[in-house]
GROMACS .gro file of C-alpha atoms in nm:
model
  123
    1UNK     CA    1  -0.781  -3.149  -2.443
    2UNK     CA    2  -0.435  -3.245  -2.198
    3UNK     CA    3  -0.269  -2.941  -2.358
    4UNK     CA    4  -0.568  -2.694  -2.285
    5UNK     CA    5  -0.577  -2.803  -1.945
    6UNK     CA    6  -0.182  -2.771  -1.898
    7UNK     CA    7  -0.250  -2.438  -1.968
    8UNK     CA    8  -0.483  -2.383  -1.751
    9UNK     CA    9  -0.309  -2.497  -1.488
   10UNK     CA   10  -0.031  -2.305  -1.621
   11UNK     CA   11  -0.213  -2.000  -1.614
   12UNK     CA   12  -0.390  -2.063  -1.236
   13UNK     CA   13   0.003  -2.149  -1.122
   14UNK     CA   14   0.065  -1.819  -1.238
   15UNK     CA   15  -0.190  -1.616  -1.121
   16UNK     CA   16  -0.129  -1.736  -0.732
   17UNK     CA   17   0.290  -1.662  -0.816
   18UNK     CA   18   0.180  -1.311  -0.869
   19UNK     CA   19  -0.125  -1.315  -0.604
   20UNK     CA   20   0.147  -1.429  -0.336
   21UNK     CA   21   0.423  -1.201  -0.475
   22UNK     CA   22   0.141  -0.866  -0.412
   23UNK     CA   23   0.205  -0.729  -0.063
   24UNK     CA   24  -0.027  -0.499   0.060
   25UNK     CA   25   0.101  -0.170   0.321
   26UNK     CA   26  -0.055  -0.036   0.630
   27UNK     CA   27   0.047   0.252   0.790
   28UNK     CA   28  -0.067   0.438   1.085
   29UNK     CA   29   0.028   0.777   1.133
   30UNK     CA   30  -0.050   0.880   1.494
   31UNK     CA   31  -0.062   1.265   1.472
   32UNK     CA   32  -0.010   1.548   1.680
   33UNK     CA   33  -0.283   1.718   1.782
   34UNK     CA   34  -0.430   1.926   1.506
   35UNK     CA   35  -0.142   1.738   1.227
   36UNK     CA   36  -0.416   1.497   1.063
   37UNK     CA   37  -0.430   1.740   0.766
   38UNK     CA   38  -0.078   1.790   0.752
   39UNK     CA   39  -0.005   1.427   0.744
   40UNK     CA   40  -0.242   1.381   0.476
   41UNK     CA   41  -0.083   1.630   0.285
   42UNK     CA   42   0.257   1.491   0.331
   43UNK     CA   43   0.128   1.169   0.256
   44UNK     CA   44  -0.041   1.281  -0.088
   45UNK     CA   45   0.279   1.412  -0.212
   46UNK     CA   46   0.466   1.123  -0.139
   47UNK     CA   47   0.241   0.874  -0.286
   48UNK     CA   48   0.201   1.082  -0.601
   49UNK     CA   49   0.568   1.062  -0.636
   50UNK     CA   50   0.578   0.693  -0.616
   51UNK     CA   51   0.254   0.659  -0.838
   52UNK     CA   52   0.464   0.855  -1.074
   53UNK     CA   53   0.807   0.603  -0.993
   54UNK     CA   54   0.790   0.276  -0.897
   55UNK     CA   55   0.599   0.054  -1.163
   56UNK     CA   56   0.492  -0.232  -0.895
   57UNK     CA   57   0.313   0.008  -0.740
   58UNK     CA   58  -0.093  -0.067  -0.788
   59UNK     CA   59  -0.278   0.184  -0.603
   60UNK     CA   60  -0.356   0.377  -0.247
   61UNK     CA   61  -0.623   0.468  -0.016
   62UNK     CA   62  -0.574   0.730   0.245
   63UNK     CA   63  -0.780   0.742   0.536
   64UNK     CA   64  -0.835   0.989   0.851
   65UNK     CA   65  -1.017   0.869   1.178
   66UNK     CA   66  -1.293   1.071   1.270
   67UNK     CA   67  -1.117   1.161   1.569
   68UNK     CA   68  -0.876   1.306   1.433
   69UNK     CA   69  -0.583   1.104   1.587
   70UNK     CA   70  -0.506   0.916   1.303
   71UNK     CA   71  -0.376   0.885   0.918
   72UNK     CA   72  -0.381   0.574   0.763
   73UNK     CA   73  -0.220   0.490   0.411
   74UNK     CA   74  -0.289   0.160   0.258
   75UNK     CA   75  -0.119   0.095  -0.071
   76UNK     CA   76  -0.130  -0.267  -0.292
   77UNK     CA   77   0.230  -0.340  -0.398
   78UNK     CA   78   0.304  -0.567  -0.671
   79UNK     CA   79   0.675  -0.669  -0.559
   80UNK     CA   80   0.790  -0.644  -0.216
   81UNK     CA   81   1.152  -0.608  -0.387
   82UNK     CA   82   1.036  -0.319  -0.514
   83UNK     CA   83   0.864  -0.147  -0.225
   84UNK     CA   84   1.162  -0.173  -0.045
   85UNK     CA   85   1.407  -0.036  -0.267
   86UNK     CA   86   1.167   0.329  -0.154
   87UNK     CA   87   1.427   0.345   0.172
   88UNK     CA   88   1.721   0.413  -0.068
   89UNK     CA   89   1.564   0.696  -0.272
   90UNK     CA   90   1.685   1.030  -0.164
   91UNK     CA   91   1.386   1.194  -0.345
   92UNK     CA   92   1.122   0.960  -0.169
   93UNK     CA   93   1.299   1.016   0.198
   94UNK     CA   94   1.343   1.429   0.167
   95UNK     CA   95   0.900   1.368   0.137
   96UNK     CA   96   0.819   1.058   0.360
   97UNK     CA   97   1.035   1.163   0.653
   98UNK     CA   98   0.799   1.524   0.657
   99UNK     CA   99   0.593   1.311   0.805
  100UNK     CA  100   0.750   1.392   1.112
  101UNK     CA  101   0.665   1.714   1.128
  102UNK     CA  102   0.309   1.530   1.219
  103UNK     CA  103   0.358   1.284   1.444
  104UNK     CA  104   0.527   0.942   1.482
  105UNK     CA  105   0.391   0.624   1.276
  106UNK     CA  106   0.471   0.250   1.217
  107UNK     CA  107   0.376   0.001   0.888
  108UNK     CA  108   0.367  -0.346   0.815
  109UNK     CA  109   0.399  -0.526   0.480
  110UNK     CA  110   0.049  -0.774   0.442
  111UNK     CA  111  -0.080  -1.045   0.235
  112UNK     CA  112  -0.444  -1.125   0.155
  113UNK     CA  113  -0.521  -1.465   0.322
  114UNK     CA  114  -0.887  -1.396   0.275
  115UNK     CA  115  -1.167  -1.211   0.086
  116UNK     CA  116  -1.514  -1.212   0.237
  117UNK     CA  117  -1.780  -1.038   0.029
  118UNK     CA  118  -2.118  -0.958   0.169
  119UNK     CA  119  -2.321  -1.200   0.191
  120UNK     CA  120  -2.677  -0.995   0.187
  121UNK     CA  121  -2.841  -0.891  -0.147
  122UNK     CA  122  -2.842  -0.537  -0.221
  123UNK     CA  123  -3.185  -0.469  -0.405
   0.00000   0.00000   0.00000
């Protein structure tokens, strides 16, 4: 019974080592007037290149404002080592820095501190 729960507290150790070592991106692309489906495009191609590239790399959600002044990209990173090794590949640069063809943007590296699910009953 001690050894099951060693590894279960084991396994729970391990889980938050990964959970903490996951950094999630934002960034906000501020486009140009009449750029928001230029950025996106930009953006698409360079995420599908790093899909295709960079194993610690989970997933992304691209997002356009309604009015039309902003691009966002959020992406879930498994290894913040990783993500930032992006700013030495040639082939990742000649595609991200298109984006300035768009406009001008800004990210920051995040991790979850807290999940808060709905609380009402869908029926």
């Amino acid at each position: 019974m001690i050894e099951v729960a060693a590894q279960v507290k084991e396994t729970e150790v391990s889980v938050e080592r990964q959970q903490s070592a996951e950094v999630f991106l934002v960034n906000v692309v501020h486009v140009n007037e009449g750029k928001q489906d230029l950025a996106l495009d930009v953006l698409r191609e360079t995420v599908t290149y790093v899909a295709q590239h960079y194993p610690s790399f989970e997933w992304s959600h691209l997002y356009k404002s309604v009015d039309g002044k902003t691009v966002i990209n959020q992406a879930k990173w498994l290894s913040q080592a990783e993500f930032e090794t992006l700013f030495q590949d040639g082939e990742f640069l000649s595609r991200y820095n298109k984006l300035k063809e768009a406009g001008i943007w800004e990210y920051h590296l995040y991790q979850v501190t807290d999940h808060i699910p709905s609380q009402i009953k869908q029926a």
